[in-house]
Amino acid sequence: MSTVVDQHCAAIQEQGATISIQQLKASFDAFVSELKKGGTSSVDIKVIKQIVSILVNLPHKSKQLAEPQLIAHHFLTILRDCGLADQLCHRQSKDTAHDLLTDVSILFANLCRYINDTNLYLIKQLLIHKPLINELASCFEEMSISGKHLDDPRLLSSINFLLTAFQRFEKKQIETNECSLTTPLFLAVLKCVCSSYAVDMLTRLEHNFSQKLTEGQTLLLNTCPLYVYWFSGNRKPELALQAPRWLLGPFTAWVTSCHPDSIIYCSQELGDMMRHLAFTLVRPIEWENANGSSEEFYDDYCKRVSHWSSFLPVIIRHSSDEWSGMSIARFIVQDLYNFTLHPSVLNFMKSIPTLIPMLLKMTDVQQSETQLNAYRCLGKLMTEEDIKTMANPSKIAMIYVKFLMNDIDDPKTKERFYSLLQSLKNWVQHDQVKVHLINQKALPLLVRCVTETKFDPIKEQTAALEILLALSFNNDAASTLRQNHHFMTHVRSVSNNIISDQSRLQRAAEGLLWKLEKEREAVAKPAILNSYQHDIMMSYSHSDKQLCYQIHEQLVKDGFRVWIDRDHMHGATMIAMADAIENSFRHCYHLHVRCVQTKCLLPIGSSLCI
């Protein structure tokens, strides 16, 4: 062994967390110099094993090594080529250094824990290396076809850590429309997830939540699904639907075979496995683009919802104890929320009499993400009248504002951010929630969502405008918005910009402008009509439009003059609605005390109801 290497390894081991980046760089320089002197590959491998065994045991999971100048160092390239790619290439040879492969895989997985804006590109240069990707993909191909390597726990452990490194990199990648260099790896991993071997591993699980997983189960049922979920390259919906088609049935059968009381004994690895599988089985794609594919999984989803619901009383009973399993509680409530995104499953959830009371109790669990998802579920499940009478409006507002602030600038939580806005639309029906949202500075966040171009006009911008429309019924909020000249100019521009796929955005902008600028003029205008153009005004939820069209046709046949937005919604939406009201109601109704006391209600959903 080299005396120089011994000295540097001893210094690194002795100083541990206190060692400086400059000292590590000097050691790396020395390591490269010594490795170049090696006359045979066996000597090189022994030296590398000695060095890596020290580096992998640095405190804080080798955090110091994630500094850009160290990631860019040639020594890490040597580790990648000799410790990973070469060892995988000779994985069937007796000379394979399995301990080196495992240690370098752990080291790379730890490095990828600390990906940030300063080192992302350098880690990409290090990790996205074609020979390495091809060898790793080849391993997964062999597993999916013949089950090869599934009886080799040492190799499986190494592959598990190495795939974790790639998963952490994908998680930090900004989504791109370019072809990903890791696509071959993604396709090979997906084949393993959608294989008879993965199904067999699921069916062989014991009927409890406290069991230990084998290396094969950990890889195929935990790490692989998580990698598939975070893959940032392009993938067709049909590919994403393969995982639930293969695994949803067996997974549901296993979960429902476990007694609800056993959930309090759930191990960390079982909890991780369920959570990571759920990522790919419940929300593999945006369901509105899936051509109704969610109905394909309806029965299994309903079974899961029923079983998760039976877990909630058990969790609530132990939530005040010193129970270490609150992460599983967080997962179950999050999974219940994910199910609400499927309309048919949401209808089934509304039929479970204990679900709303249990979720109300879950809002008292001292874990903010669990509280958020409980409120998001309740916003979907409860009626409008129930929402308006909810207790703790300040708590509801605080939770939402906290997560909106955390997610608004994080591109990897873009989907959750939009989901937050969507669920918040339910809660702004509550007058006191409105007040607390305003007091807790929600308005500037929502204004950003409307005015900044990084937000999708069809998704985030529309949802934020609809929320602001509801908040504008509060005088303080209305005054604040009127005084924001940049915002008002932007909303006017949106209301005048007719784009076919942004009709909801334009409609929300028109409504907000009406409320902020034109309502007082319209209310003050003495418009009394003694003749009425319509006998009936029909307004409806767009989900019920076909039924309403049938009713409309029958009323017309019976001789009634009917106003319906399909025929009369031209020009500014709010003006069209106001004209409809004026021409559909008798003058004595306008003068009635209830009409005078009640302002025009403009819901924020897809319907307009009077």
Coordinates of C-alpha atoms in Angstrom, one line a residue:
M1 CA 0.0 0.0 0.0
S2 CA 1.1 3.6 -0.7
T3 CA 2.4 5.5 2.3
V4 CA 1.1 8.7 0.8
V5 CA -2.4 7.2 0.5
D6 CA -2.2 5.9 4.1
Q7 CA -1.3 9.4 5.4
H8 CA -4.1 11.2 3.6
C9 CA -6.7 8.5 4.6
A10 CA -5.6 8.8 8.2
A11 CA -5.9 12.6 8.1
I12 CA -9.4 12.4 6.6
Q13 CA -10.5 9.8 9.1
E14 CA -9.1 11.8 12.0
Q15 CA -10.5 15.2 11.1
G16 CA -13.9 13.9 9.9
A17 CA -16.5 16.6 9.7
T18 CA -13.9 19.4 10.5
I19 CA -11.8 18.7 7.4
S20 CA -11.7 21.6 5.0
I21 CA -12.5 21.5 1.3
Q22 CA -8.9 22.6 0.5
Q23 CA -7.6 19.6 2.5
L24 CA -9.9 17.2 0.7
K25 CA -8.9 18.6 -2.6
A26 CA -5.2 18.2 -1.8
S27 CA -5.9 14.6 -0.8
F28 CA -7.8 14.0 -4.0
D29 CA -4.8 15.4 -5.9
A30 CA -2.5 13.0 -4.1
F31 CA -4.8 10.0 -4.7
V32 CA -4.9 10.6 -8.5
S33 CA -1.1 10.9 -8.5
E34 CA -0.7 7.7 -6.7
L35 CA -3.2 5.8 -8.8
K36 CA -1.4 6.8 -12.0
K37 CA 1.7 5.1 -10.6
G38 CA -0.1 1.7 -10.3
G39 CA 1.4 -0.9 -12.5
T40 CA -1.6 -3.3 -12.4
S41 CA -5.3 -2.9 -12.1
S42 CA -5.4 -5.1 -9.0
V43 CA -3.1 -2.6 -7.2
D44 CA -5.3 0.3 -8.3
I45 CA -8.5 -1.5 -7.1
K46 CA -6.9 -2.1 -3.7
V47 CA -5.9 1.5 -3.3
I48 CA -9.4 2.7 -4.4
K49 CA -11.0 0.4 -2.0
Q50 CA -8.9 1.8 0.8
I51 CA -9.7 5.4 0.0
V52 CA -13.5 4.8 -0.6
S53 CA -13.9 2.9 2.7
I54 CA -12.7 6.1 4.4
L55 CA -14.8 8.6 2.3
V56 CA -18.0 6.6 2.6
N57 CA -17.9 6.9 6.4
L58 CA -17.4 10.6 6.6
P59 CA -20.0 12.2 9.0
H60 CA -23.2 13.7 7.6
K61 CA -23.3 11.1 4.8
S62 CA -20.2 12.6 3.1
K63 CA -21.8 16.1 2.7
Q64 CA -18.4 17.8 2.3
L65 CA -17.8 15.9 -1.0
A66 CA -20.7 17.6 -2.7
E67 CA -18.7 20.8 -3.1
P68 CA -18.4 21.8 -6.8
Q69 CA -14.6 21.7 -6.9
L70 CA -14.6 18.2 -5.5
I71 CA -17.3 16.8 -7.7
A72 CA -15.4 18.2 -10.7
H73 CA -12.2 16.5 -9.5
H74 CA -10.8 13.7 -11.7
F75 CA -10.7 11.4 -8.7
L76 CA -14.5 11.1 -8.7
T77 CA -14.3 10.3 -12.4
I78 CA -11.9 7.4 -11.6
L79 CA -14.3 6.2 -9.0
R80 CA -17.2 6.2 -11.5
D81 CA -15.3 4.4 -14.2
C82 CA -13.3 1.9 -12.0
G83 CA -15.6 1.5 -9.1
L84 CA -19.0 1.5 -10.9
A85 CA -18.9 1.0 -14.7
D86 CA -16.1 -1.6 -14.7
Q87 CA -17.4 -3.5 -11.8
L88 CA -20.9 -3.7 -13.3
C89 CA -19.4 -4.8 -16.6
H90 CA -17.7 -7.7 -14.9
R91 CA -20.6 -8.4 -12.5
Q92 CA -20.6 -12.1 -13.3
S93 CA -16.8 -12.5 -12.8
K94 CA -15.3 -14.0 -9.7
D95 CA -12.9 -11.1 -9.6
T96 CA -15.7 -8.5 -9.1
A97 CA -15.0 -6.3 -6.2
H98 CA -18.5 -6.3 -4.7
D99 CA -17.5 -4.3 -1.6
L100 CA -16.0 -1.6 -3.8
L101 CA -19.1 -1.5 -6.0
T102 CA -21.3 -1.2 -2.9
D103 CA -19.2 1.5 -1.3
V104 CA -18.9 3.7 -4.4
S105 CA -22.6 3.3 -5.0
I106 CA -23.4 4.4 -1.5
L107 CA -20.9 7.3 -1.9
F108 CA -22.7 8.5 -5.1
A109 CA -26.1 8.1 -3.5
N110 CA -24.9 10.3 -0.7
L111 CA -23.5 12.9 -3.0
C112 CA -26.9 13.1 -4.8
R113 CA -28.5 13.9 -1.4
Y114 CA -26.9 17.3 -1.6
I115 CA -27.7 18.4 -5.2
N116 CA -28.3 22.1 -5.5
D117 CA -28.1 24.9 -8.1
T118 CA -24.3 25.2 -7.7
N119 CA -23.4 21.5 -8.3
L120 CA -26.3 20.2 -10.4
Y121 CA -24.5 20.5 -13.7
L122 CA -21.3 19.0 -12.4
I123 CA -23.2 16.0 -10.9
K124 CA -24.9 15.6 -14.3
Q125 CA -21.5 15.5 -16.0
L126 CA -20.4 12.9 -13.5
L127 CA -23.4 10.6 -13.3
I128 CA -24.9 10.8 -16.8
H129 CA -22.2 8.7 -18.4
K130 CA -23.3 6.4 -21.2
P131 CA -21.2 3.3 -20.3
L132 CA -22.4 3.4 -16.7
I133 CA -26.1 3.9 -17.8
N134 CA -25.8 1.1 -20.3
E135 CA -24.4 -1.4 -17.8
L136 CA -27.0 -0.5 -15.2
A137 CA -29.8 -0.7 -17.7
S138 CA -28.4 -4.1 -18.8
C139 CA -28.7 -5.4 -15.2
F140 CA -32.3 -4.4 -15.1
E141 CA -33.0 -6.0 -18.5
E142 CA -31.6 -9.3 -17.3
M143 CA -33.7 -9.1 -14.1
S144 CA -36.9 -8.4 -16.0
I145 CA -36.4 -11.2 -18.6
S146 CA -35.0 -14.1 -16.5
G147 CA -34.8 -13.0 -12.9
K148 CA -31.1 -13.0 -13.2
H149 CA -29.2 -11.4 -10.2
L150 CA -32.3 -11.5 -8.0
D151 CA -30.6 -14.2 -5.8
D152 CA -27.5 -12.1 -5.4
P153 CA -28.1 -9.8 -2.4
R154 CA -24.6 -8.1 -2.6
L155 CA -25.2 -7.0 -6.2
L156 CA -28.8 -6.0 -5.6
S157 CA -27.7 -3.8 -2.7
S158 CA -25.2 -2.0 -4.9
I159 CA -27.7 -1.6 -7.7
N160 CA -30.2 -0.3 -5.2
F161 CA -27.9 2.5 -3.9
L162 CA -26.8 3.4 -7.5
L163 CA -30.4 3.7 -8.7
T164 CA -31.1 5.8 -5.7
A165 CA -28.4 8.2 -6.9
F166 CA -30.1 8.4 -10.3
Q167 CA -33.5 8.9 -8.6
R168 CA -32.2 11.8 -6.5
F169 CA -30.7 13.4 -9.6
E170 CA -34.0 13.0 -11.6
K171 CA -35.9 14.6 -8.7
K172 CA -33.7 17.7 -8.9
Q173 CA -33.8 17.9 -12.7
I174 CA -36.0 20.5 -14.3
E175 CA -38.5 18.8 -16.6
T176 CA -37.4 19.1 -20.2
N177 CA -38.9 18.2 -23.6
E178 CA -35.5 17.0 -24.8
C179 CA -34.8 13.3 -25.1
S180 CA -33.3 12.2 -21.8
L181 CA -30.0 10.4 -21.8
T182 CA -31.4 8.2 -19.0
T183 CA -34.3 7.0 -21.1
P184 CA -32.7 3.5 -21.6
L185 CA -32.4 3.2 -17.9
F186 CA -36.0 4.3 -17.3
L187 CA -37.4 1.8 -19.8
A188 CA -35.3 -1.1 -18.2
V189 CA -36.4 -0.2 -14.7
L190 CA -40.0 0.0 -15.8
K191 CA -39.7 -3.5 -17.3
C192 CA -38.6 -4.7 -13.9
V193 CA -41.5 -3.0 -12.1
C194 CA -43.9 -4.5 -14.7
S195 CA -42.6 -8.0 -14.5
S196 CA -43.8 -11.3 -13.1
Y197 CA -40.9 -11.1 -10.6
A198 CA -42.3 -7.9 -9.0
V199 CA -45.8 -9.4 -8.9
D200 CA -44.4 -12.5 -7.2
M201 CA -42.6 -10.5 -4.6
L202 CA -45.8 -8.6 -3.8
T203 CA -47.8 -11.8 -3.5
R204 CA -45.2 -13.3 -1.2
L205 CA -45.4 -10.5 1.3
E206 CA -46.5 -11.5 4.8
H207 CA -49.9 -10.1 5.9
N208 CA -48.5 -7.5 8.3
F209 CA -46.7 -4.2 8.3
S210 CA -43.7 -5.1 10.5
Q211 CA -41.9 -7.5 8.2
K212 CA -38.4 -7.1 6.8
L213 CA -37.9 -6.8 3.1
T214 CA -35.4 -8.7 1.1
E215 CA -32.9 -6.9 -1.1
G216 CA -34.9 -7.9 -4.1
Q217 CA -38.2 -6.6 -2.6
T218 CA -36.5 -3.4 -1.6
L219 CA -35.2 -2.8 -5.1
L220 CA -38.2 -3.9 -7.2
L221 CA -41.0 -2.7 -4.9
N222 CA -39.4 0.4 -3.3
T223 CA -36.5 2.0 -5.2
C224 CA -37.6 1.1 -8.8
P225 CA -41.2 2.6 -8.4
L226 CA -39.7 5.8 -6.9
Y227 CA -37.3 6.1 -9.8
V228 CA -40.1 5.6 -12.3
Y229 CA -42.1 8.3 -10.5
W230 CA -39.4 10.9 -10.6
F231 CA -38.1 10.3 -14.1
S232 CA -37.9 13.7 -15.7
G233 CA -37.7 12.7 -19.4
N234 CA -40.6 12.3 -21.8
R235 CA -42.9 9.3 -21.3
K236 CA -46.2 8.5 -23.0
P237 CA -49.2 8.0 -20.8
E238 CA -49.4 4.4 -22.0
L239 CA -46.0 3.7 -20.4
A240 CA -47.1 5.3 -17.1
L241 CA -50.2 3.1 -17.0
Q242 CA -48.3 -0.1 -17.2
A243 CA -47.3 -0.1 -13.5
P244 CA -50.9 0.1 -12.1
R245 CA -52.0 -2.5 -14.7
W246 CA -49.4 -4.9 -13.4
L247 CA -49.1 -4.1 -9.7
L248 CA -52.3 -2.4 -8.5
G249 CA -54.3 -5.6 -8.0
P250 CA -51.6 -7.5 -6.1
F251 CA -50.8 -4.5 -4.0
T252 CA -54.5 -3.9 -3.1
A253 CA -54.9 -7.6 -2.2
W254 CA -51.9 -7.4 0.1
V255 CA -52.9 -4.1 1.8
T256 CA -56.5 -5.2 2.4
S257 CA -55.3 -8.5 3.9
C258 CA -53.4 -6.7 6.7
H259 CA -55.5 -5.9 9.8
P260 CA -55.9 -2.1 10.4
D261 CA -54.6 -2.4 14.0
S262 CA -51.3 -3.6 12.7
I263 CA -50.5 -0.3 11.1
I264 CA -49.1 1.1 14.3
Y265 CA -46.3 -1.5 14.0
C266 CA -45.4 -0.4 10.5
S267 CA -41.7 -0.5 9.8
Q268 CA -39.9 2.3 8.1
E269 CA -39.1 0.2 5.1
L270 CA -42.7 -1.1 4.7
G271 CA -43.9 2.5 5.0
D272 CA -41.5 3.7 2.3
M273 CA -42.5 0.8 0.0
M274 CA -46.2 1.6 0.3
R275 CA -45.6 5.3 -0.3
H276 CA -43.3 4.8 -3.3
L277 CA -45.7 2.2 -4.9
A278 CA -48.6 4.6 -4.3
F279 CA -46.8 7.3 -6.3
T280 CA -46.9 5.2 -9.4
L281 CA -50.2 3.4 -8.8
V282 CA -52.6 6.3 -7.9
R283 CA -51.2 9.2 -9.8
P284 CA -49.0 7.9 -12.6
I285 CA -50.3 10.6 -15.0
E286 CA -52.6 13.6 -15.2
W287 CA -55.9 11.8 -15.3
E288 CA -57.6 14.5 -17.4
N289 CA -55.3 13.4 -20.3
A290 CA -55.8 9.7 -19.7
N291 CA -59.0 9.1 -21.8
G292 CA -60.9 7.8 -18.8
S293 CA -58.3 5.3 -17.8
S294 CA -58.8 5.9 -14.1
E295 CA -62.1 4.0 -14.4
E296 CA -60.0 0.9 -15.3
F297 CA -58.7 0.9 -11.7
Y298 CA -61.9 2.0 -9.9
D299 CA -62.6 -1.2 -8.0
D300 CA -59.1 -1.5 -6.5
Y301 CA -59.0 2.2 -5.7
C302 CA -62.3 1.9 -3.8
K303 CA -61.0 -1.1 -1.9
R304 CA -57.9 0.9 -0.9
V305 CA -59.9 4.0 0.2
S306 CA -62.2 1.8 2.4
H307 CA -59.1 0.1 4.0
W308 CA -57.2 3.4 4.5
S309 CA -60.4 4.8 6.1
S310 CA -60.4 2.0 8.6
F311 CA -56.8 2.9 9.6
L312 CA -57.7 6.4 10.6
P313 CA -59.4 5.6 14.0
V314 CA -56.3 3.5 14.9
I315 CA -54.0 6.3 14.0
I316 CA -56.0 8.8 15.9
R317 CA -56.0 6.6 19.0
H318 CA -52.2 6.6 19.0
S319 CA -51.5 10.1 17.7
S320 CA -51.1 11.5 21.2
D321 CA -48.7 8.7 22.2
E322 CA -45.0 8.8 21.6
W323 CA -45.6 6.9 18.4
S324 CA -42.8 7.0 15.8
G325 CA -45.1 6.1 13.0
M326 CA -46.6 9.5 12.1
S327 CA -44.9 9.3 8.7
I328 CA -47.3 6.4 7.8
A329 CA -50.2 8.6 9.0
R330 CA -49.0 11.4 6.7
F331 CA -48.8 9.0 3.8
I332 CA -52.3 7.6 4.3
V333 CA -53.9 11.0 4.4
Q334 CA -52.0 12.1 1.4
D335 CA -53.0 9.0 -0.5
L336 CA -56.7 9.6 0.4
Y337 CA -56.3 13.1 -1.1
N338 CA -54.8 11.7 -4.3
F339 CA -57.9 9.5 -4.6
T340 CA -60.1 12.6 -4.5
L341 CA -58.6 13.6 -7.8
H342 CA -60.5 10.8 -9.5
P343 CA -64.2 12.0 -9.8
S344 CA -65.8 8.6 -9.6
V345 CA -63.6 7.6 -6.5
L346 CA -64.5 10.9 -4.9
N347 CA -68.2 10.1 -5.2
F348 CA -67.5 6.8 -3.5
M349 CA -65.5 8.5 -0.7
K350 CA -68.5 10.8 0.0
S351 CA -70.6 7.6 0.7
I352 CA -68.3 6.5 3.6
P353 CA -70.1 7.9 6.7
T354 CA -67.0 7.9 9.0
L355 CA -64.5 9.5 6.6
I356 CA -65.3 13.2 7.2
P357 CA -65.4 12.9 11.0
M358 CA -62.1 11.0 11.0
L359 CA -60.5 13.6 8.7
L360 CA -61.7 16.4 10.9
K361 CA -59.9 14.7 13.8
M362 CA -56.8 14.3 11.7
T363 CA -56.6 18.1 11.4
D364 CA -55.6 18.1 15.1
V365 CA -52.5 15.8 14.4
Q366 CA -49.4 17.9 15.1
Q367 CA -47.9 17.5 11.7
S368 CA -48.4 20.3 9.2
E369 CA -48.4 18.2 6.0
T370 CA -51.0 15.8 7.5
Q371 CA -53.2 18.7 8.5
L372 CA -52.9 20.2 5.0
N373 CA -53.9 17.0 3.2
A374 CA -56.8 16.4 5.7
Y375 CA -58.1 19.9 4.9
R376 CA -57.6 19.3 1.1
C377 CA -59.7 16.1 1.4
L378 CA -62.4 17.9 3.5
G379 CA -62.6 20.6 0.9
K380 CA -63.4 18.0 -1.7
L381 CA -65.8 15.9 0.5
M382 CA -67.8 18.5 2.4
T383 CA -70.8 20.4 1.2
E384 CA -70.6 24.2 0.7
E385 CA -72.8 24.7 3.8
D386 CA -70.5 22.5 5.9
I387 CA -67.4 24.3 4.8
K388 CA -68.9 27.6 5.7
T389 CA -69.4 26.4 9.3
M390 CA -65.9 24.9 9.8
A391 CA -64.1 25.8 13.0
N392 CA -60.5 27.1 13.2
P393 CA -60.5 29.3 10.1
S394 CA -57.2 30.9 11.1
K395 CA -55.6 27.5 11.2
I396 CA -56.9 26.6 7.8
A397 CA -55.5 29.8 6.4
M398 CA -52.2 29.5 8.1
I399 CA -51.6 25.9 6.8
Y400 CA -52.4 27.0 3.2
V401 CA -50.3 30.1 3.3
K402 CA -47.4 28.2 4.7
F403 CA -47.4 25.7 1.9
L404 CA -48.1 28.2 -0.8
M405 CA -45.0 30.2 0.3
N406 CA -42.9 27.0 0.4
D407 CA -43.9 25.8 -3.0
I408 CA -44.4 28.9 -5.1
D409 CA -40.8 29.1 -6.3
D410 CA -39.9 25.3 -6.3
P411 CA -40.3 23.9 -9.8
K412 CA -40.3 20.3 -8.5
T413 CA -43.5 21.0 -6.4
K414 CA -45.3 22.6 -9.4
E415 CA -48.0 19.9 -9.4
R416 CA -48.6 20.2 -5.7
F417 CA -48.7 24.0 -5.9
Y418 CA -51.5 23.8 -8.5
S419 CA -53.3 21.3 -6.4
L420 CA -53.0 23.6 -3.4
L421 CA -54.7 26.4 -5.4
Q422 CA -57.4 24.1 -6.6
S423 CA -58.3 22.9 -3.1
L424 CA -58.1 26.5 -1.7
K425 CA -60.9 27.4 -4.0
N426 CA -63.2 25.3 -1.8
W427 CA -62.2 27.1 1.4
V428 CA -62.6 30.7 0.3
Q429 CA -66.3 30.2 0.5
H430 CA -65.8 30.5 4.3
D431 CA -65.9 34.3 5.1
Q432 CA -63.6 34.0 8.1
V433 CA -61.1 31.9 6.1
K434 CA -61.1 34.8 3.6
V435 CA -60.3 37.3 6.4
H436 CA -57.4 35.2 7.8
L437 CA -56.0 34.6 4.3
I438 CA -55.9 38.3 3.7
N439 CA -54.4 39.0 7.2
Q440 CA -51.7 36.3 6.6
K441 CA -50.5 38.0 3.3
A442 CA -52.0 35.5 0.8
L443 CA -52.9 38.3 -1.6
P444 CA -49.3 39.0 -2.8
L445 CA -48.8 35.3 -3.5
L446 CA -52.0 35.0 -5.5
V447 CA -51.2 38.2 -7.4
R448 CA -47.8 36.7 -8.4
C449 CA -49.5 33.6 -9.7
V450 CA -51.6 35.8 -12.0
T451 CA -49.0 38.2 -13.2
E452 CA -45.8 36.1 -13.5
T453 CA -45.3 34.2 -16.8
K454 CA -43.8 31.1 -15.2
F455 CA -47.3 30.1 -14.1
D456 CA -49.5 28.2 -16.5
P457 CA -52.5 30.4 -17.7
I458 CA -54.8 27.4 -17.9
K459 CA -53.8 26.1 -14.5
E460 CA -52.2 28.3 -11.8
Q461 CA -53.2 31.7 -13.3
T462 CA -56.8 30.7 -13.7
A463 CA -57.1 29.1 -10.2
A464 CA -55.4 32.1 -8.6
L465 CA -57.8 34.6 -10.4
E466 CA -60.8 32.6 -9.3
I467 CA -59.6 32.7 -5.7
L468 CA -59.0 36.4 -5.9
L469 CA -62.5 36.9 -7.3
A470 CA -63.9 35.2 -4.2
L471 CA -61.6 37.3 -1.9
S472 CA -62.7 40.5 -3.7
F473 CA -66.0 40.3 -1.8
N474 CA -64.0 41.4 1.2
N475 CA -63.7 45.2 1.2
D476 CA -60.1 45.2 2.4
A477 CA -59.0 42.7 -0.3
A478 CA -60.9 44.7 -3.0
S479 CA -59.2 47.9 -1.9
T480 CA -55.8 46.3 -1.9
L481 CA -56.3 44.9 -5.4
R482 CA -57.6 48.2 -6.8
Q483 CA -54.5 50.0 -5.6
N484 CA -52.2 47.5 -7.4
H485 CA -52.0 49.3 -10.8
H486 CA -49.7 46.7 -12.4
F487 CA -52.1 43.9 -11.4
M488 CA -55.2 45.7 -12.6
T489 CA -53.6 46.5 -15.9
H490 CA -52.7 42.8 -16.3
V491 CA -56.2 41.7 -15.5
R492 CA -57.7 44.1 -18.0
S493 CA -55.3 42.7 -20.7
V494 CA -56.3 39.2 -19.8
S495 CA -60.0 40.0 -20.0
N496 CA -59.6 41.5 -23.5
N497 CA -57.3 38.7 -24.8
I498 CA -59.6 36.1 -26.4
I499 CA -57.8 32.7 -26.6
S500 CA -59.9 29.6 -27.2
D501 CA -58.2 27.4 -24.6
Q502 CA -58.1 30.2 -21.9
S503 CA -61.8 30.9 -21.7
R504 CA -61.9 30.2 -17.9
L505 CA -59.0 32.6 -17.3
Q506 CA -60.7 35.3 -19.3
R507 CA -64.0 34.7 -17.6
A508 CA -62.4 35.0 -14.1
A509 CA -60.7 38.2 -15.2
E510 CA -64.0 39.7 -16.4
G511 CA -65.6 38.7 -13.1
L512 CA -62.9 40.3 -11.1
L513 CA -63.0 43.5 -13.1
W514 CA -66.7 43.7 -12.8
K515 CA -66.5 43.3 -9.0
L516 CA -63.7 45.8 -8.6
E517 CA -64.6 48.5 -11.2
K518 CA -68.1 48.1 -12.6
E519 CA -70.3 46.7 -9.9
R520 CA -71.0 49.9 -8.1
E521 CA -71.9 51.6 -11.4
A522 CA -74.3 48.8 -12.3
V523 CA -75.9 48.8 -8.8
A524 CA -76.4 52.5 -8.9
K525 CA -77.9 52.6 -12.3
P526 CA -81.8 52.9 -12.1
A527 CA -82.7 50.2 -14.6
I528 CA -86.3 49.2 -14.1
L529 CA -87.7 47.1 -16.9
N530 CA -91.5 46.6 -17.0
S531 CA -91.3 44.0 -19.7
Y532 CA -89.3 40.8 -19.5
Q533 CA -87.5 39.0 -22.2
H534 CA -87.3 35.7 -20.4
D535 CA -89.5 33.7 -18.1
I536 CA -86.8 31.5 -16.7
M537 CA -83.0 31.8 -16.2
M538 CA -81.1 28.5 -16.2
S539 CA -77.7 28.3 -14.5
Y540 CA -75.9 25.0 -13.9
S541 CA -72.7 23.2 -13.1
H542 CA -71.0 22.3 -16.4
S543 CA -70.8 18.6 -15.2
D544 CA -74.6 18.6 -15.4
K545 CA -74.9 20.5 -18.7
Q546 CA -76.4 17.7 -20.8
L547 CA -79.2 17.2 -18.3
C548 CA -79.9 21.0 -18.2
Y549 CA -79.9 21.1 -22.0
Q550 CA -82.6 18.4 -22.0
I551 CA -84.6 20.4 -19.4
H552 CA -84.1 23.6 -21.5
E553 CA -85.4 21.9 -24.7
Q554 CA -88.5 20.7 -22.9
L555 CA -89.2 24.1 -21.4
V556 CA -88.9 25.7 -24.8
K557 CA -91.3 23.2 -26.3
D558 CA -93.8 24.1 -23.5
G559 CA -93.6 27.8 -24.6
F560 CA -91.4 29.3 -21.9
R561 CA -88.8 31.9 -22.8
V562 CA -85.6 30.5 -21.3
W563 CA -82.2 32.2 -20.8
I564 CA -79.3 29.8 -20.8
D565 CA -75.6 30.7 -21.2
R566 CA -75.2 28.5 -24.2
D567 CA -77.4 30.8 -26.3
H568 CA -76.9 34.2 -24.6
M569 CA -73.3 34.3 -23.1
H570 CA -71.8 36.8 -25.6
G571 CA -69.3 39.6 -24.8
A572 CA -68.3 40.2 -21.2
T573 CA -69.5 37.4 -19.0
M574 CA -70.5 39.6 -16.1
I575 CA -72.5 42.0 -18.3
A576 CA -74.3 39.0 -19.9
M577 CA -75.2 37.6 -16.5
A578 CA -76.4 41.0 -15.2
D579 CA -78.6 41.5 -18.3
A580 CA -80.0 38.0 -17.8
I581 CA -80.9 38.7 -14.1
E582 CA -82.5 42.1 -15.1
N583 CA -84.6 40.4 -17.8
S584 CA -85.6 37.3 -15.8
F585 CA -86.8 38.7 -12.4
R586 CA -89.8 40.8 -11.5
H587 CA -89.3 44.3 -10.2
C588 CA -90.9 43.5 -6.8
Y589 CA -88.2 40.8 -6.3
H590 CA -85.4 43.3 -6.9
L591 CA -87.0 45.5 -4.2
H592 CA -87.5 42.6 -1.7
V593 CA -85.4 42.9 1.5
R594 CA -83.6 39.6 0.9
C595 CA -82.5 40.7 -2.6
V596 CA -81.3 44.0 -1.3
Q597 CA -79.3 42.4 1.5
T598 CA -77.8 39.7 -0.6
K599 CA -75.1 40.7 -3.0
C600 CA -74.6 39.0 -6.3
L601 CA -72.8 35.7 -5.6
L602 CA -70.2 34.7 -8.1
P603 CA -68.9 31.2 -7.5
I604 CA -65.4 30.3 -8.4
G605 CA -66.0 26.9 -10.0
S606 CA -67.1 26.1 -13.5
S607 CA -70.7 27.1 -12.7
L608 CA -72.5 30.4 -12.3
C609 CA -75.5 30.1 -10.0
I610 CA -78.0 32.8 -8.9

